[in-house]
PDB file of C-alpha atoms in Angstrom:
ATOM      1  CA  UNK A  29     125.486  90.218 120.929  1.00 55.00           C
ATOM      2  CA  UNK A  30     123.122  88.004 123.050  1.00 61.00           C
ATOM      3  CA  UNK A  31     124.279  90.579 126.371  1.00 75.00           C
ATOM      4  CA  UNK A  32     123.922  93.493 124.160  1.00 73.00           C
ATOM      5  CA  UNK A  33     120.213  92.470 123.923  1.00 70.00           C
ATOM      6  CA  UNK A  34     119.861  92.387 127.196  1.00 79.00           C
ATOM      7  CA  UNK A  35     121.696  95.688 128.252  1.00 76.00           C
ATOM      8  CA  UNK A  36     119.437  97.138 125.463  1.00 74.00           C
ATOM      9  CA  UNK A  37     115.684  95.875 127.009  1.00 79.00           C
ATOM     10  CA  UNK A  38     116.977  97.198 130.386  1.00 82.00           C
ATOM     11  CA  UNK A  39     117.562 100.622 129.044  1.00 84.00           C
ATOM     12  CA  UNK A  40     114.133 100.368 127.215  1.00 80.00           C
ATOM     13  CA  UNK A  41     112.654  99.013 130.762  1.00 83.00           C
ATOM     14  CA  UNK A  42     114.675 102.266 132.528  1.00 81.00           C
ATOM     15  CA  UNK A  43     112.874 105.083 129.792  1.00 82.00           C
ATOM     16  CA  UNK A  44     109.376 103.595 130.312  1.00 82.00           C
ATOM     17  CA  UNK A  45     110.012 104.328 133.963  1.00 83.00           C
ATOM     18  CA  UNK A  46     111.493 107.688 133.192  1.00 80.00           C
ATOM     19  CA  UNK A  47     108.183 108.453 130.469  1.00 78.00           C
ATOM     20  CA  UNK A  48     111.187 109.332 127.850  1.00 78.00           C
ATOM     21  CA  UNK A  49     109.284 108.427 124.695  1.00 77.00           C
ATOM     22  CA  UNK A  50     112.258 109.368 122.267  1.00 73.00           C
ATOM     23  CA  UNK A  51     114.450 107.077 124.691  1.00 78.00           C
ATOM     24  CA  UNK A  52     112.037 104.285 124.065  1.00 75.00           C
ATOM     25  CA  UNK A  53     112.129 104.568 119.793  1.00 72.00           C
ATOM     26  CA  UNK A  54     115.686 104.832 120.107  1.00 70.00           C
ATOM     27  CA  UNK A  55     116.477 101.946 121.888  1.00 72.00           C
ATOM     28  CA  UNK A  56     113.523  99.431 120.583  1.00 69.00           C
ATOM     29  CA  UNK A  57     114.983 101.096 116.268  1.00 64.00           C
ATOM     30  CA  UNK A  58     118.239  99.579 117.716  1.00 67.00           C
ATOM     31  CA  UNK A  59     117.505  96.266 119.086  1.00 64.00           C
ATOM     32  CA  UNK A  60     115.364  96.066 115.391  1.00 61.00           C
ATOM     33  CA  UNK A  61     118.967  97.043 113.999  1.00 62.00           C
ATOM     34  CA  UNK A  62     120.451  94.485 115.511  1.00 62.00           C
ATOM     35  CA  UNK A  63     117.926  91.430 114.475  1.00 62.00           C
ATOM     36  CA  UNK A  64     117.792  92.565 110.805  1.00 63.00           C
ATOM     37  CA  UNK A  65     119.942  91.769 107.943  1.00 72.00           C
ATOM     38  CA  UNK A  66     118.453  94.608 105.700  1.00 86.00           C
ATOM     39  CA  UNK A  67     120.141  98.134 105.179  1.00 91.00           C
ATOM     40  CA  UNK A  68     116.758 100.453 105.495  1.00 92.00           C
ATOM     41  CA  UNK A  69     117.727 104.007 103.179  1.00 94.00           C
ATOM     42  CA  UNK A  70     115.727 106.606 103.716  1.00 93.00           C
ATOM     43  CA  UNK A  71     115.087 109.158 101.050  1.00 93.00           C
ATOM     44  CA  UNK A  72     114.817 112.800 102.172  1.00 91.00           C
ATOM     45  CA  UNK A  73     113.777 116.227 100.781  1.00 87.00           C
ATOM     46  CA  UNK A  74     111.350 118.356 100.202  1.00 84.00           C
ATOM     47  CA  UNK A  75     108.507 118.306  98.372  1.00 80.00           C
ATOM     48  CA  UNK A  76     109.252 117.933  94.243  1.00 78.00           C
ATOM     49  CA  UNK A  77     113.063 117.233  95.141  1.00 85.00           C
ATOM     50  CA  UNK A  78     112.512 114.328  92.611  1.00 86.00           C
ATOM     51  CA  UNK A  79     112.640 111.421  95.519  1.00 89.00           C
ATOM     52  CA  UNK A  80     110.179 108.800  93.792  1.00 88.00           C
ATOM     53  CA  UNK A  81     111.691 109.716  90.304  1.00 89.00           C
ATOM     54  CA  UNK A  82     115.385 108.589  91.855  1.00 92.00           C
ATOM     55  CA  UNK A  83     114.029 105.686  93.516  1.00 93.00           C
ATOM     56  CA  UNK A  84     112.875 104.575  89.655  1.00 92.00           C
ATOM     57  CA  UNK A  85     115.693 105.665  88.441  1.00 92.00           C
ATOM     58  CA  UNK A  86     117.745 103.175  90.584  1.00 93.00           C
ATOM     59  CA  UNK A  87     115.137  99.987  90.072  1.00 93.00           C
ATOM     60  CA  UNK A  88     115.187 100.536  86.517  1.00 89.00           C
ATOM     61  CA  UNK A  89     111.588 100.755  86.591  1.00 89.00           C
ATOM     62  CA  UNK A  90     108.530 103.247  87.528  1.00 88.00           C
ATOM     63  CA  UNK A  91     107.109 101.885  90.346  1.00 89.00           C
ATOM     64  CA  UNK A  92     106.582 104.647  92.690  1.00 86.00           C
ATOM     65  CA  UNK A  93     104.197 107.652  90.953  1.00 79.00           C
ATOM     66  CA  UNK A  94     106.165 110.650  89.843  1.00 70.00           C
ATOM     67  CA  UNK A  95     104.568 113.939  87.989  1.00 59.00           C
ATOM     68  CA  UNK A  96     104.748 117.467  88.095  1.00 44.00           C
ATOM     69  CA  UNK A  97     102.302 117.707  91.739  1.00 44.00           C
ATOM     70  CA  UNK A  98     103.843 116.653  94.998  1.00 46.00           C
ATOM     71  CA  UNK A  99     103.251 112.649  94.650  1.00 52.00           C
ATOM     72  CA  UNK A 100     104.138 110.574  97.706  1.00 63.00           C
ATOM     73  CA  UNK A 101     101.762 111.137 100.585  1.00 69.00           C
ATOM     74  CA  UNK A 102     102.434 108.085 102.463  1.00 81.00           C
ATOM     75  CA  UNK A 103     105.835 106.807 103.568  1.00 86.00           C
ATOM     76  CA  UNK A 104     106.414 103.929 101.402  1.00 90.00           C
ATOM     77  CA  UNK A 105     109.101 101.216 102.129  1.00 93.00           C
ATOM     78  CA  UNK A 106     110.008  99.172  98.996  1.00 96.00           C
ATOM     79  CA  UNK A 107     111.680  95.275  99.475  1.00 95.00           C
ATOM     80  CA  UNK A 108     113.121  92.210  97.671  1.00 95.00           C
ATOM     81  CA  UNK A 109     110.123  89.395  97.272  1.00 93.00           C
ATOM     82  CA  UNK A 110     109.655  86.925  94.513  1.00 90.00           C
ATOM     83  CA  UNK A 111     105.703  88.419  93.897  1.00 91.00           C
ATOM     84  CA  UNK A 112     104.929  91.883  93.320  1.00 94.00           C
ATOM     85  CA  UNK A 113     102.574  93.106  95.841  1.00 95.00           C
ATOM     86  CA  UNK A 114     101.131  96.371  97.927  1.00 93.00           C
ATOM     87  CA  UNK A 115     100.180  96.500 101.512  1.00 94.00           C
ATOM     88  CA  UNK A 116      98.737  99.209 103.372  1.00 90.00           C
ATOM     89  CA  UNK A 117      99.502  99.557 107.264  1.00 90.00           C
ATOM     90  CA  UNK A 118      96.716 101.498 108.721  1.00 88.00           C
ATOM     91  CA  UNK A 119      97.163 103.802 112.048  1.00 83.00           C
ATOM     92  CA  UNK A 120      94.147 101.275 113.346  1.00 88.00           C
ATOM     93  CA  UNK A 121      96.191  98.403 113.493  1.00 89.00           C
ATOM     94  CA  UNK A 122      94.225  96.656 110.271  1.00 93.00           C
ATOM     95  CA  UNK A 123      96.572  95.772 107.011  1.00 94.00           C
ATOM     96  CA  UNK A 124      95.084  95.881 103.674  1.00 92.00           C
ATOM     97  CA  UNK A 125      97.244  93.354 100.811  1.00 93.00           C
ATOM     98  CA  UNK A 126      96.506  93.688  97.235  1.00 93.00           C
ATOM     99  CA  UNK A 127      98.351  93.681  94.050  1.00 91.00           C
ATOM    100  CA  UNK A 128     101.060  96.428  92.774  1.00 91.00           C
ATOM    101  CA  UNK A 129      99.051  97.971  89.716  1.00 88.00           C
ATOM    102  CA  UNK A 130      99.403 101.585  88.716  1.00 84.00           C
ATOM    103  CA  UNK A 131      95.605 102.243  89.872  1.00 84.00           C
ATOM    104  CA  UNK A 132      96.283 100.873  93.249  1.00 86.00           C
ATOM    105  CA  UNK A 133      99.930 103.064  93.639  1.00 82.00           C
ATOM    106  CA  UNK A 134      98.091 106.162  92.679  1.00 79.00           C
ATOM    107  CA  UNK A 135      95.881 105.941  95.821  1.00 75.00           C
ATOM    108  CA  UNK A 136      99.477 106.738  98.070  1.00 72.00           C
ATOM    109  CA  UNK A 137      99.776 110.197  95.949  1.00 69.00           C
ATOM    110  CA  UNK A 138      97.794 113.659  97.357  1.00 59.00           C
ATOM    111  CA  UNK A 139      95.643 113.233  94.614  1.00 59.00           C
ATOM    112  CA  UNK A 140      94.234 109.647  95.382  1.00 53.00           C
ATOM    113  CA  UNK A 141      91.547 108.214  97.135  1.00 51.00           C
ATOM    114  CA  UNK A 142      93.023 107.131 100.077  1.00 56.00           C
ATOM    115  CA  UNK A 143      92.970 109.416 103.380  1.00 63.00           C
ATOM    116  CA  UNK A 144      96.949 108.982 103.704  1.00 64.00           C
ATOM    117  CA  UNK A 145      96.508 110.577 107.163  1.00 69.00           C
ATOM    118  CA  UNK A 146      94.708 106.978 108.086  1.00 79.00           C
ATOM    119  CA  UNK A 147      97.855 105.274 106.383  1.00 80.00           C
ATOM    120  CA  UNK A 148     100.880 104.618 108.533  1.00 81.00           C
ATOM    121  CA  UNK A 149     103.062 103.633 105.938  1.00 85.00           C
ATOM    122  CA  UNK A 150     102.920 101.197 102.935  1.00 90.00           C
ATOM    123  CA  UNK A 151     105.307  98.374 101.675  1.00 94.00           C
ATOM    124  CA  UNK A 152     106.169  97.378  97.760  1.00 95.00           C
ATOM    125  CA  UNK A 153     107.799  93.997  97.373  1.00 96.00           C
ATOM    126  CA  UNK A 154     109.568  93.735  93.922  1.00 96.00           C
ATOM    127  CA  UNK A 155     111.746  91.116  92.406  1.00 95.00           C
ATOM    128  CA  UNK A 156     114.254  93.789  91.452  1.00 95.00           C
ATOM    129  CA  UNK A 157     117.800  92.505  91.040  1.00 93.00           C
ATOM    130  CA  UNK A 158     119.218  95.888  93.499  1.00 94.00           C
ATOM    131  CA  UNK A 159     117.320  94.506  96.577  1.00 95.00           C
ATOM    132  CA  UNK A 160     118.303  91.168  96.294  1.00 92.00           C
ATOM    133  CA  UNK A 161     121.041  91.476  98.806  1.00 90.00           C
ATOM    134  CA  UNK A 162     119.310  93.493 101.655  1.00 91.00           C
ATOM    135  CA  UNK A 163     118.679  97.242 100.007  1.00 94.00           C
ATOM    136  CA  UNK A 164     115.428  98.529 101.915  1.00 95.00           C
ATOM    137  CA  UNK A 165     114.499 101.969 100.136  1.00 96.00           C
ATOM    138  CA  UNK A 166     111.956 104.354 102.289  1.00 94.00           C
ATOM    139  CA  UNK A 167     110.589 106.992  99.766  1.00 91.00           C
ATOM    140  CA  UNK A 168     109.083 109.883 102.152  1.00 87.00           C
ATOM    141  CA  UNK A 169     106.427 112.750 101.468  1.00 81.00           C
ATOM    142  CA  UNK A 170     108.005 115.909 101.901  1.00 78.00           C
ATOM    143  CA  UNK A 171     110.268 117.441 104.745  1.00 75.00           C
ATOM    144  CA  UNK A 172     107.818 120.880 104.833  1.00 72.00           C
ATOM    145  CA  UNK A 173     104.366 118.510 104.505  1.00 64.00           C
ATOM    146  CA  UNK A 174     102.202 120.671 106.997  1.00 53.00           C
ATOM    147  CA  UNK A 175     100.064 117.605 108.082  1.00 64.00           C
ATOM    148  CA  UNK A 176     101.165 116.592 111.372  1.00 68.00           C
ATOM    149  CA  UNK A 177     100.103 112.995 111.372  1.00 66.00           C
ATOM    150  CA  UNK A 178     102.438 112.518 107.762  1.00 66.00           C
ATOM    151  CA  UNK A 179     105.419 114.806 109.325  1.00 70.00           C
ATOM    152  CA  UNK A 180     105.098 112.400 112.365  1.00 73.00           C
ATOM    153  CA  UNK A 181     105.517 109.243 110.467  1.00 72.00           C
ATOM    154  CA  UNK A 182     108.528 110.277 108.409  1.00 75.00           C
ATOM    155  CA  UNK A 183     109.974 111.476 111.817  1.00 77.00           C
ATOM    156  CA  UNK A 184     109.432 107.909 113.074  1.00 78.00           C
ATOM    157  CA  UNK A 185     110.691 106.554 110.465  1.00 81.00           C
ATOM    158  CA  UNK A 186     114.711 107.797 111.573  1.00 82.00           C
ATOM    159  CA  UNK A 187     115.057 105.713 114.163  1.00 79.00           C
ATOM    160  CA  UNK A 188     115.011 102.309 111.621  1.00 81.00           C
ATOM    161  CA  UNK A 189     116.905 103.790 109.219  1.00 87.00           C
ATOM    162  CA  UNK A 190     120.349 102.970 108.549  1.00 88.00           C
ATOM    163  CA  UNK A 191     121.592 105.878 106.501  1.00 91.00           C
ATOM    164  CA  UNK A 192     119.746 108.843 103.984  1.00 92.00           C
ATOM    165  CA  UNK A 193     119.802 110.054 100.849  1.00 94.00           C
ATOM    166  CA  UNK A 194     119.326 113.770 101.255  1.00 93.00           C
ATOM    167  CA  UNK A 195     117.993 115.297  97.861  1.00 93.00           C
ATOM    168  CA  UNK A 196     118.318 118.822  97.281  1.00 92.00           C
ATOM    169  CA  UNK A 197     117.751 121.851  94.664  1.00 87.00           C
ATOM    170  CA  UNK A 198     119.975 122.931  92.640  1.00 81.00           C
ATOM    171  CA  UNK A 199     118.718 126.176  92.782  1.00 79.00           C
ATOM    172  CA  UNK A 200     118.301 126.918  96.157  1.00 79.00           C
ATOM    173  CA  UNK A 201     120.538 124.444  98.137  1.00 78.00           C
ATOM    174  CA  UNK A 202     119.493 123.421 101.532  1.00 84.00           C
ATOM    175  CA  UNK A 203     116.652 125.475 102.477  1.00 85.00           C
ATOM    176  CA  UNK A 204     115.407 126.991 105.668  1.00 86.00           C
ATOM    177  CA  UNK A 205     112.973 124.597 106.419  1.00 85.00           C
ATOM    178  CA  UNK A 206     115.710 121.500 105.365  1.00 87.00           C
ATOM    179  CA  UNK A 207     118.363 122.954 107.534  1.00 88.00           C
ATOM    180  CA  UNK A 208     116.111 123.060 110.379  1.00 87.00           C
ATOM    181  CA  UNK A 209     114.543 119.716 109.587  1.00 84.00           C
ATOM    182  CA  UNK A 210     118.092 118.227 108.954  1.00 85.00           C
ATOM    183  CA  UNK A 211     119.297 119.657 112.573  1.00 84.00           C
ATOM    184  CA  UNK A 212     116.407 118.900 114.960  1.00 82.00           C
ATOM    185  CA  UNK A 213     115.223 115.812 113.006  1.00 80.00           C
ATOM    186  CA  UNK A 214     117.611 114.051 111.347  1.00 80.00           C
ATOM    187  CA  UNK A 215     120.628 114.846 113.429  1.00 76.00           C
ATOM    188  CA  UNK A 216     118.691 114.372 116.910  1.00 71.00           C
ATOM    189  CA  UNK A 217     118.004 110.634 115.537  1.00 66.00           C
ATOM    190  CA  UNK A 218     122.015 110.004 115.203  1.00 59.00           C
ATOM    191  CA  UNK A 219     121.674 109.513 111.398  1.00 66.00           C
ATOM    192  CA  UNK A 220     124.597 110.569 110.597  1.00 69.00           C
ATOM    193  CA  UNK A 221     125.108 108.485 107.571  1.00 85.00           C
ATOM    194  CA  UNK A 222     123.959 111.178 104.871  1.00 88.00           C
ATOM    195  CA  UNK A 223     124.917 111.596 101.739  1.00 92.00           C
ATOM    196  CA  UNK A 224     122.845 114.901  99.966  1.00 93.00           C
ATOM    197  CA  UNK A 225     122.427 114.934  96.456  1.00 94.00           C
ATOM    198  CA  UNK A 226     121.771 117.669  93.716  1.00 93.00           C
ATOM    199  CA  UNK A 227     119.273 116.139  91.979  1.00 88.00           C
ATOM    200  CA  UNK A 228     118.283 117.928  88.198  1.00 86.00           C
ATOM    201  CA  UNK A 229     121.340 118.388  87.725  1.00 90.00           C
ATOM    202  CA  UNK A 230     121.064 118.210  83.733  1.00 86.00           C
ATOM    203  CA  UNK A 231     118.908 120.730  84.185  1.00 85.00           C
ATOM    204  CA  UNK A 232     122.188 123.026  84.454  1.00 87.00           C
ATOM    205  CA  UNK A 233     124.924 124.059  82.476  1.00 87.00           C
ATOM    206  CA  UNK A 234     128.780 122.758  83.454  1.00 85.00           C
ATOM    207  CA  UNK A 235     129.757 125.898  85.342  1.00 85.00           C
ATOM    208  CA  UNK A 236     126.313 126.271  87.235  1.00 89.00           C
ATOM    209  CA  UNK A 237     126.628 122.537  88.470  1.00 90.00           C
ATOM    210  CA  UNK A 238     129.806 123.151  90.192  1.00 90.00           C
ATOM    211  CA  UNK A 239     128.862 126.304  91.729  1.00 90.00           C
ATOM    212  CA  UNK A 240     125.398 124.796  92.791  1.00 90.00           C
ATOM    213  CA  UNK A 241     127.614 121.853  94.244  1.00 92.00           C
ATOM    214  CA  UNK A 242     130.042 124.042  96.186  1.00 91.00           C
ATOM    215  CA  UNK A 243     127.276 126.342  97.328  1.00 90.00           C
ATOM    216  CA  UNK A 244     125.815 123.050  98.733  1.00 91.00           C
ATOM    217  CA  UNK A 245     128.703 121.821 100.630  1.00 93.00           C
ATOM    218  CA  UNK A 246     129.436 125.099 102.155  1.00 92.00           C
ATOM    219  CA  UNK A 247     125.268 125.801 103.355  1.00 90.00           C
ATOM    220  CA  UNK A 248     125.843 121.866 104.559  1.00 90.00           C
ATOM    221  CA  UNK A 249     129.004 122.832 106.494  1.00 91.00           C
ATOM    222  CA  UNK A 250     127.439 126.073 108.157  1.00 90.00           C
ATOM    223  CA  UNK A 251     124.396 123.929 109.453  1.00 88.00           C
ATOM    224  CA  UNK A 252     125.894 120.657 110.572  1.00 86.00           C
ATOM    225  CA  UNK A 253     129.763 121.850 111.209  1.00 85.00           C
ATOM    226  CA  UNK A 254     131.099 119.179 109.426  1.00 85.00           C
ATOM    227  CA  UNK A 255     132.495 119.037 105.554  1.00 88.00           C
ATOM    228  CA  UNK A 256     130.295 116.654 103.653  1.00 88.00           C
ATOM    229  CA  UNK A 257     130.472 115.862 100.113  1.00 90.00           C
ATOM    230  CA  UNK A 258     127.439 116.402  97.978  1.00 94.00           C
ATOM    231  CA  UNK A 259     126.834 114.170  94.501  1.00 94.00           C
ATOM    232  CA  UNK A 260     125.100 115.523  91.279  1.00 93.00           C
ATOM    233  CA  UNK A 261     122.271 113.379  90.219  1.00 93.00           C
ATOM    234  CA  UNK A 262     119.512 113.077  87.187  1.00 90.00           C
ATOM    235  CA  UNK A 263     117.048 110.323  86.505  1.00 86.00           C
ATOM    236  CA  UNK A 264     118.112 110.821  82.654  1.00 83.00           C
ATOM    237  CA  UNK A 265     120.493 109.002  81.121  1.00 77.00           C
ATOM    238  CA  UNK A 266     123.152 110.250  78.459  1.00 69.00           C
ATOM    239  CA  UNK A 267     123.966 108.668  75.172  1.00 57.00           C
ATOM    240  CA  UNK A 268     127.484 106.932  74.086  1.00 56.00           C
ATOM    241  CA  UNK A 269     129.670 108.093  71.683  1.00 55.00           C
ATOM    242  CA  UNK A 270     128.355 106.117  69.003  1.00 58.00           C
ATOM    243  CA  UNK A 271     124.717 106.388  70.132  1.00 55.00           C
ATOM    244  CA  UNK A 272     124.170 102.834  70.482  1.00 57.00           C
ATOM    245  CA  UNK A 273     123.391 102.441  74.427  1.00 66.00           C
ATOM    246  CA  UNK A 274     122.424 105.102  76.782  1.00 70.00           C
ATOM    247  CA  UNK A 275     124.147 105.494  80.530  1.00 78.00           C
ATOM    248  CA  UNK A 276     123.936 107.121  83.815  1.00 83.00           C
ATOM    249  CA  UNK A 277     126.950 107.998  85.091  1.00 85.00           C
ATOM    250  CA  UNK A 278     124.987 109.959  88.105  1.00 90.00           C
ATOM    251  CA  UNK A 279     123.816 106.594  88.549  1.00 90.00           C
ATOM    252  CA  UNK A 280     127.045 104.331  88.382  1.00 89.00           C
ATOM    253  CA  UNK A 281     128.614 106.831  91.706  1.00 91.00           C
ATOM    254  CA  UNK A 282     125.303 106.846  93.537  1.00 94.00           C
ATOM    255  CA  UNK A 283     125.174 103.047  93.883  1.00 93.00           C
ATOM    256  CA  UNK A 284     129.055 102.830  94.541  1.00 93.00           C
ATOM    257  CA  UNK A 285     128.205 105.251  97.262  1.00 93.00           C
ATOM    258  CA  UNK A 286     125.108 103.707  98.559  1.00 94.00           C
ATOM    259  CA  UNK A 287     127.283 100.434  99.087  1.00 93.00           C
ATOM    260  CA  UNK A 288     129.961 101.998 100.956  1.00 91.00           C
ATOM    261  CA  UNK A 289     127.011 103.562 103.395  1.00 91.00           C
ATOM    262  CA  UNK A 290     126.274  99.846 103.403  1.00 88.00           C
ATOM    263  CA  UNK A 291     129.920  98.300 104.430  1.00 87.00           C
ATOM    264  CA  UNK A 292     129.744 101.328 107.334  1.00 85.00           C
ATOM    265  CA  UNK A 293     126.670 100.169 108.428  1.00 80.00           C
ATOM    266  CA  UNK A 294     127.446  96.741 108.923  1.00 77.00           C
ATOM    267  CA  UNK A 295     131.078  98.045 110.262  1.00 77.00           C
ATOM    268  CA  UNK A 296     128.642  99.824 113.202  1.00 72.00           C
ATOM    269  CA  UNK A 297     126.630  97.226 113.950  1.00 68.00           C
ATOM    270  CA  UNK A 298     129.433  94.933 114.631  1.00 69.00           C
TER     271      UNK A 298
END
């Protein structure tokens, strides 16, 4: 492993000589992957696909703001920690730490009082059991964000991610904007461990669910030229037969897939 680190550092030096920014970013991200023990899972999708709602449902509490308007305005990293904290890293290099509260989190939304173009990223630490074994969740603004600064930050996080959840809309799976983002950004950064999800699947009938999934899988195959399974997802739990307990079968399947992606990432690193 030490020899590999030396080799990567030599390649970084060559890429700097060639002034290849993309090569430098990919190589530095590879070096960072070797040095960390965590598994970084980035959540992608257009505005209002339910990215923040998905993360909240996995964590079991409403951490991220989510409403009828586009919410997440900055890249937000969520990781395990004993204290509940929020840290903002700014483009100018300064860092601001504060308590994790609803008021402070609202600063990260499009309607908040924070100038999101000045924020490089936010980091949340919480003692969530899901994150205890090294899972790090990364929430992103919509891939169709027209703000160049926010879009650049989203693109810049891709080389540092081990895998991605890509949320699609049931009514319009893989739009032109999403297909362009997937082919020119995601796959360019070699982020090939992707799980596509049809979000808000509870709004469809059983027959429409199947049709939506088939349509999404067909569209994805056209864009990336390989078959991938699309999972349905809903953040709304359903009741058991005796109405004594609420369960979410979609969440169970997704957590199993995340564990699979994590194992695949560990094998790749080795």
